[in-house]
């Protein structure tokens, strides 16, 4: 809660007003409101909210296209508001970028639960993506180091252990990463 920045996007001004007041009383900060998809994109890029409450029936919001754009940018978690229709709920829940669904009319108790769980889950996704990028870099480094070790073993008749120590020593002596040293060794040994 404590000042979480939210953009409200709904074609119904009355619902936006109700949500704005409810969120404000609970300590959230509504940083923008929109009645169409184009305005949503503008507001999200300008205000950098932490959450978007989005009407599935918003004008210009066709076939989850807006959510796909936001998902590609990993801009903001989306909580959808939709009329109660079981088939619609299933389809919307499967959309990437949707971190919560509220059925209309929106119930205050459900609103806070869905918002908070959406925020937590979005942070988890961001943390997992960060960890994934880190692991990918580590794997790439390992592959390059293994290739450099293989070349040292083959062309200089070093043991695996000696080749690794050689790369480590070069890395420390030059104050550069193992990846950079391994790439340099590969380039020099392939020349």
PDB file of C-alpha atoms in Angstrom:
ATOM      1  CA  UNK A   1       0.000   0.000   0.000  1.00  0.00           C
ATOM      2  CA  UNK A   2       2.167   2.830   1.358  1.00  0.00           C
ATOM      3  CA  UNK A   3       1.999   5.036  -1.735  1.00  0.00           C
ATOM      4  CA  UNK A   4       2.049   2.300  -4.371  1.00  0.00           C
ATOM      5  CA  UNK A   5       1.649   4.090  -7.705  1.00  0.00           C
ATOM      6  CA  UNK A   6      -1.362   2.887  -9.711  1.00  0.00           C
ATOM      7  CA  UNK A   7      -2.913   3.795 -13.070  1.00  0.00           C
ATOM      8  CA  UNK A   8      -6.630   3.131 -13.479  1.00  0.00           C
ATOM      9  CA  UNK A   9      -7.945   2.367 -16.954  1.00  0.00           C
ATOM     10  CA  UNK A  10     -11.664   1.863 -17.341  1.00  0.00           C
ATOM     11  CA  UNK A  11     -14.212   3.205 -19.794  1.00  0.00           C
ATOM     12  CA  UNK A  12     -16.657   3.792 -16.927  1.00  0.00           C
ATOM     13  CA  UNK A  13     -15.848   7.091 -15.203  1.00  0.00           C
ATOM     14  CA  UNK A  14     -18.002   6.109 -12.242  1.00  0.00           C
ATOM     15  CA  UNK A  15     -16.005   2.938 -11.609  1.00  0.00           C
ATOM     16  CA  UNK A  16     -12.717   4.825 -11.967  1.00  0.00           C
ATOM     17  CA  UNK A  17     -13.907   7.366  -9.411  1.00  0.00           C
ATOM     18  CA  UNK A  18     -15.011   4.612  -7.006  1.00  0.00           C
ATOM     19  CA  UNK A  19     -11.711   2.761  -7.381  1.00  0.00           C
ATOM     20  CA  UNK A  20      -9.681   5.980  -7.039  1.00  0.00           C
ATOM     21  CA  UNK A  21     -11.407   6.901  -3.775  1.00  0.00           C
ATOM     22  CA  UNK A  22     -11.160   3.380  -2.368  1.00  0.00           C
ATOM     23  CA  UNK A  23      -7.471   3.114  -3.264  1.00  0.00           C
ATOM     24  CA  UNK A  24      -6.708   6.592  -1.945  1.00  0.00           C
ATOM     25  CA  UNK A  25      -8.341   5.803   1.412  1.00  0.00           C
ATOM     26  CA  UNK A  26      -6.211   2.658   1.658  1.00  0.00           C
ATOM     27  CA  UNK A  27      -2.968   4.568   1.057  1.00  0.00           C
ATOM     28  CA  UNK A  28      -2.398   3.862  -2.624  1.00  0.00           C
ATOM     29  CA  UNK A  29      -1.476   6.679  -4.997  1.00  0.00           C
ATOM     30  CA  UNK A  30      -3.469   6.891  -8.234  1.00  0.00           C
ATOM     31  CA  UNK A  31      -1.059   8.592 -10.639  1.00  0.00           C
ATOM     32  CA  UNK A  32      -3.277   8.512 -13.708  1.00  0.00           C
ATOM     33  CA  UNK A  33      -6.597   7.537 -15.193  1.00  0.00           C
ATOM     34  CA  UNK A  34      -7.478   6.533 -18.736  1.00  0.00           C
ATOM     35  CA  UNK A  35     -10.595   5.738 -20.697  1.00  0.00           C
ATOM     36  CA  UNK A  36      -8.885   4.236 -23.764  1.00  0.00           C
ATOM     37  CA  UNK A  37      -5.883   2.035 -24.646  1.00  0.00           C
ATOM     38  CA  UNK A  38      -3.813   4.772 -26.302  1.00  0.00           C
ATOM     39  CA  UNK A  39      -4.003   6.925 -23.176  1.00  0.00           C
ATOM     40  CA  UNK A  40      -3.011   3.909 -21.064  1.00  0.00           C
ATOM     41  CA  UNK A  41       0.239   3.439 -22.996  1.00  0.00           C
ATOM     42  CA  UNK A  42       1.011   7.138 -22.678  1.00  0.00           C
ATOM     43  CA  UNK A  43       0.287   7.180 -18.938  1.00  0.00           C
ATOM     44  CA  UNK A  44       2.299   4.040 -18.251  1.00  0.00           C
ATOM     45  CA  UNK A  45       5.343   5.450 -20.031  1.00  0.00           C
ATOM     46  CA  UNK A  46       4.994   8.896 -18.430  1.00  0.00           C
ATOM     47  CA  UNK A  47       4.083   8.021 -14.841  1.00  0.00           C
ATOM     48  CA  UNK A  48       5.898   4.667 -14.450  1.00  0.00           C
ATOM     49  CA  UNK A  49       3.259   3.129 -12.181  1.00  0.00           C
ATOM     50  CA  UNK A  50       3.822   0.033 -10.090  1.00  0.00           C
ATOM     51  CA  UNK A  51       0.455  -1.432 -11.135  1.00  0.00           C
ATOM     52  CA  UNK A  52      -2.183  -1.003 -13.835  1.00  0.00           C
ATOM     53  CA  UNK A  53      -5.841  -1.776 -13.146  1.00  0.00           C
ATOM     54  CA  UNK A  54      -7.213  -2.337 -16.646  1.00  0.00           C
ATOM     55  CA  UNK A  55     -10.757  -2.831 -17.932  1.00  0.00           C
ATOM     56  CA  UNK A  56     -10.895  -5.748 -20.380  1.00  0.00           C
ATOM     57  CA  UNK A  57     -13.586  -3.831 -22.309  1.00  0.00           C
ATOM     58  CA  UNK A  58     -11.476  -0.692 -22.694  1.00  0.00           C
ATOM     59  CA  UNK A  59     -11.860   0.994 -26.115  1.00  0.00           C
ATOM     60  CA  UNK A  60      -8.862   0.188 -28.318  1.00  0.00           C
ATOM     61  CA  UNK A  61      -8.038  -2.879 -26.241  1.00  0.00           C
ATOM     62  CA  UNK A  62      -8.417  -5.673 -28.758  1.00  0.00           C
ATOM     63  CA  UNK A  63      -7.508  -9.299 -28.196  1.00  0.00           C
ATOM     64  CA  UNK A  64      -5.116  -8.557 -25.356  1.00  0.00           C
ATOM     65  CA  UNK A  65      -2.887  -6.527 -27.693  1.00  0.00           C
ATOM     66  CA  UNK A  66      -2.323  -3.819 -25.080  1.00  0.00           C
ATOM     67  CA  UNK A  67      -1.296  -6.392 -22.485  1.00  0.00           C
ATOM     68  CA  UNK A  68       1.139  -7.967 -24.959  1.00  0.00           C
ATOM     69  CA  UNK A  69       2.795  -4.596 -25.530  1.00  0.00           C
ATOM     70  CA  UNK A  70       3.095  -3.992 -21.797  1.00  0.00           C
ATOM     71  CA  UNK A  71       4.340  -7.554 -21.236  1.00  0.00           C
ATOM     72  CA  UNK A  72       7.082  -7.165 -23.865  1.00  0.00           C
ATOM     73  CA  UNK A  73       8.319  -4.084 -22.058  1.00  0.00           C
ATOM     74  CA  UNK A  74       7.842  -5.695 -18.640  1.00  0.00           C
ATOM     75  CA  UNK A  75       6.525  -2.270 -17.806  1.00  0.00           C
ATOM     76  CA  UNK A  76       3.926  -2.975 -15.185  1.00  0.00           C
ATOM     77  CA  UNK A  77       1.836  -5.787 -13.717  1.00  0.00           C
ATOM     78  CA  UNK A  78      -1.765  -5.742 -14.890  1.00  0.00           C
ATOM     79  CA  UNK A  79      -4.887  -6.448 -12.866  1.00  0.00           C
ATOM     80  CA  UNK A  80      -7.839  -6.897 -15.221  1.00  0.00           C
ATOM     81  CA  UNK A  81     -11.389  -5.937 -14.390  1.00  0.00           C
ATOM     82  CA  UNK A  82     -13.885  -8.006 -16.347  1.00  0.00           C
ATOM     83  CA  UNK A  83     -17.591  -8.761 -16.302  1.00  0.00           C
ATOM     84  CA  UNK A  84     -18.218 -12.120 -14.693  1.00  0.00           C
ATOM     85  CA  UNK A  85     -18.059 -14.727 -17.435  1.00  0.00           C
ATOM     86  CA  UNK A  86     -16.298 -17.999 -16.657  1.00  0.00           C
ATOM     87  CA  UNK A  87     -15.011 -18.475 -20.228  1.00  0.00           C
ATOM     88  CA  UNK A  88     -13.643 -14.938 -20.328  1.00  0.00           C
ATOM     89  CA  UNK A  89     -11.893 -15.361 -16.982  1.00  0.00           C
ATOM     90  CA  UNK A  90     -10.048 -18.478 -18.153  1.00  0.00           C
ATOM     91  CA  UNK A  91      -8.893 -16.789 -21.359  1.00  0.00           C
ATOM     92  CA  UNK A  92      -7.738 -13.627 -19.618  1.00  0.00           C
ATOM     93  CA  UNK A  93      -5.984 -15.507 -16.814  1.00  0.00           C
ATOM     94  CA  UNK A  94      -3.749 -17.230 -19.351  1.00  0.00           C
ATOM     95  CA  UNK A  95      -2.528 -13.937 -20.806  1.00  0.00           C
ATOM     96  CA  UNK A  96       1.060 -13.030 -20.030  1.00  0.00           C
ATOM     97  CA  UNK A  97       1.360  -9.865 -17.989  1.00  0.00           C
ATOM     98  CA  UNK A  98      -1.932 -10.414 -16.184  1.00  0.00           C
ATOM     99  CA  UNK A  99      -1.198 -10.797 -12.492  1.00  0.00           C
ATOM    100  CA  UNK A 100      -4.754 -10.632 -11.213  1.00  0.00           C
ATOM    101  CA  UNK A 101      -8.390 -10.552 -12.250  1.00  0.00           C
ATOM    102  CA  UNK A 102     -11.254  -8.718 -10.605  1.00  0.00           C
ATOM    103  CA  UNK A 103     -14.824  -9.356 -11.650  1.00  0.00           C
ATOM    104  CA  UNK A 104     -17.249  -6.475 -11.891  1.00  0.00           C
ATOM    105  CA  UNK A 105     -18.706  -5.137  -9.759  1.00  0.00           C
ATOM    106  CA  UNK A 106     -15.366  -4.879  -7.940  1.00  0.00           C
ATOM    107  CA  UNK A 107     -15.551  -5.833  -4.281  1.00  0.00           C
ATOM    108  CA  UNK A 108     -13.329  -3.789  -1.962  1.00  0.00           C
ATOM    109  CA  UNK A 109     -12.011  -6.821  -0.056  1.00  0.00           C
ATOM    110  CA  UNK A 110     -11.036  -8.573  -3.267  1.00  0.00           C
ATOM    111  CA  UNK A 111      -9.466  -5.392  -4.672  1.00  0.00           C
ATOM    112  CA  UNK A 112      -6.752  -5.150  -2.016  1.00  0.00           C
ATOM    113  CA  UNK A 113      -6.010  -8.870  -2.011  1.00  0.00           C
ATOM    114  CA  UNK A 114      -5.639  -9.017  -5.782  1.00  0.00           C
ATOM    115  CA  UNK A 115      -3.536  -5.844  -5.950  1.00  0.00           C
ATOM    116  CA  UNK A 116      -1.121  -6.942  -3.249  1.00  0.00           C
ATOM    117  CA  UNK A 117      -0.731 -10.454  -4.673  1.00  0.00           C
ATOM    118  CA  UNK A 118      -0.171  -8.979  -8.161  1.00  0.00           C
ATOM    119  CA  UNK A 119       2.578  -6.710  -6.818  1.00  0.00           C
ATOM    120  CA  UNK A 120       4.278  -9.557  -4.962  1.00  0.00           C
ATOM    121  CA  UNK A 121       4.079 -11.927  -7.918  1.00  0.00           C
ATOM    122  CA  UNK A 122       5.375  -9.290 -10.343  1.00  0.00           C
ATOM    123  CA  UNK A 123       8.387  -8.716  -8.067  1.00  0.00           C
ATOM    124  CA  UNK A 124       8.964 -12.464  -7.997  1.00  0.00           C
ATOM    125  CA  UNK A 125       8.890 -12.625 -11.786  1.00  0.00           C
ATOM    126  CA  UNK A 126      11.330  -9.701 -12.021  1.00  0.00           C
ATOM    127  CA  UNK A 127      13.643 -11.389  -9.481  1.00  0.00           C
ATOM    128  CA  UNK A 128      13.469 -14.679 -11.381  1.00  0.00           C
ATOM    129  CA  UNK A 129      14.245 -12.927 -14.656  1.00  0.00           C
ATOM    130  CA  UNK A 130      17.234 -11.235 -13.036  1.00  0.00           C
ATOM    131  CA  UNK A 131      18.451 -14.557 -11.637  1.00  0.00           C
ATOM    132  CA  UNK A 132      17.905 -16.175 -15.034  1.00  0.00           C
ATOM    133  CA  UNK A 133      20.033 -13.520 -16.768  1.00  0.00           C
ATOM    134  CA  UNK A 134      22.761 -14.014 -14.160  1.00  0.00           C
ATOM    135  CA  UNK A 135      22.714 -17.784 -14.649  1.00  0.00           C
ATOM    136  CA  UNK A 136      22.816 -17.365 -18.428  1.00  0.00           C
ATOM    137  CA  UNK A 137      25.895 -15.147 -18.124  1.00  0.00           C
ATOM    138  CA  UNK A 138      27.537 -17.671 -15.794  1.00  0.00           C
ATOM    139  CA  UNK A 139      26.758 -20.513 -18.179  1.00  0.00           C
ATOM    140  CA  UNK A 140      28.153 -18.561 -21.116  1.00  0.00           C
ATOM    141  CA  UNK A 141      31.300 -17.795 -19.125  1.00  0.00           C
ATOM    142  CA  UNK A 142      31.660 -21.433 -18.193  1.00  0.00           C
ATOM    143  CA  UNK A 143      31.306 -22.524 -21.825  1.00  0.00           C
ATOM    144  CA  UNK A 144      33.971 -20.064 -22.975  1.00  0.00           C
ATOM    145  CA  UNK A 145      36.312 -21.011 -20.125  1.00  0.00           C
ATOM    146  CA  UNK A 146      35.829 -24.708 -20.935  1.00  0.00           C
ATOM    147  CA  UNK A 147      36.647 -24.036 -24.573  1.00  0.00           C
ATOM    148  CA  UNK A 148      39.797 -22.110 -23.617  1.00  0.00           C
ATOM    149  CA  UNK A 149      40.832 -24.898 -21.227  1.00  0.00           C
ATOM    150  CA  UNK A 150      40.301 -27.444 -23.997  1.00  0.00           C
ATOM    151  CA  UNK A 151      42.537 -25.504 -26.362  1.00  0.00           C
ATOM    152  CA  UNK A 152      45.232 -25.133 -23.699  1.00  0.00           C
ATOM    153  CA  UNK A 153      45.055 -28.863 -22.968  1.00  0.00           C
ATOM    154  CA  UNK A 154      45.232 -29.726 -26.650  1.00  0.00           C
ATOM    155  CA  UNK A 155      47.838 -27.245 -27.896  1.00  0.00           C
ATOM    156  CA  UNK A 156      50.020 -26.850 -24.814  1.00  0.00           C
ATOM    157  CA  UNK A 157      49.569 -30.321 -23.362  1.00  0.00           C
ATOM    158  CA  UNK A 158      48.306 -28.962 -20.042  1.00  0.00           C
ATOM    159  CA  UNK A 159      46.173 -30.909 -17.610  1.00  0.00           C
ATOM    160  CA  UNK A 160      42.650 -29.619 -17.052  1.00  0.00           C
ATOM    161  CA  UNK A 161      43.622 -28.376 -13.613  1.00  0.00           C
ATOM    162  CA  UNK A 162      46.733 -26.569 -14.909  1.00  0.00           C
ATOM    163  CA  UNK A 163      44.764 -24.993 -17.767  1.00  0.00           C
ATOM    164  CA  UNK A 164      42.179 -23.667 -15.322  1.00  0.00           C
ATOM    165  CA  UNK A 165      44.869 -22.308 -12.969  1.00  0.00           C
ATOM    166  CA  UNK A 166      46.586 -20.671 -15.933  1.00  0.00           C
ATOM    167  CA  UNK A 167      43.357 -18.887 -16.885  1.00  0.00           C
ATOM    168  CA  UNK A 168      42.757 -17.897 -13.259  1.00  0.00           C
ATOM    169  CA  UNK A 169      46.256 -16.464 -12.919  1.00  0.00           C
ATOM    170  CA  UNK A 170      45.913 -14.479 -16.149  1.00  0.00           C
ATOM    171  CA  UNK A 171      42.580 -13.146 -14.942  1.00  0.00           C
ATOM    172  CA  UNK A 172      44.025 -12.026 -11.604  1.00  0.00           C
ATOM    173  CA  UNK A 173      47.254 -10.630 -13.087  1.00  0.00           C
ATOM    174  CA  UNK A 174      45.375  -8.576 -15.691  1.00  0.00           C
ATOM    175  CA  UNK A 175      42.471  -7.665 -13.375  1.00  0.00           C
ATOM    176  CA  UNK A 176      39.929  -8.821 -15.934  1.00  0.00           C
ATOM    177  CA  UNK A 177      37.137 -11.368 -15.878  1.00  0.00           C
ATOM    178  CA  UNK A 178      37.641 -15.048 -16.621  1.00  0.00           C
ATOM    179  CA  UNK A 179      35.347 -14.586 -19.625  1.00  0.00           C
ATOM    180  CA  UNK A 180      37.580 -11.910 -21.124  1.00  0.00           C
ATOM    181  CA  UNK A 181      40.761 -13.905 -20.490  1.00  0.00           C
ATOM    182  CA  UNK A 182      39.215 -17.062 -21.935  1.00  0.00           C
ATOM    183  CA  UNK A 183      38.127 -15.196 -25.072  1.00  0.00           C
ATOM    184  CA  UNK A 184      41.629 -13.754 -25.476  1.00  0.00           C
ATOM    185  CA  UNK A 185      43.192 -17.198 -25.101  1.00  0.00           C
ATOM    186  CA  UNK A 186      40.780 -18.671 -27.651  1.00  0.00           C
ATOM    187  CA  UNK A 187      41.530 -15.900 -30.150  1.00  0.00           C
ATOM    188  CA  UNK A 188      45.297 -16.188 -29.702  1.00  0.00           C
ATOM    189  CA  UNK A 189      45.298 -19.963 -29.988  1.00  0.00           C
ATOM    190  CA  UNK A 190      43.112 -20.029 -33.079  1.00  0.00           C
ATOM    191  CA  UNK A 191      45.240 -17.493 -34.934  1.00  0.00           C
TER     192      UNK A 191
END
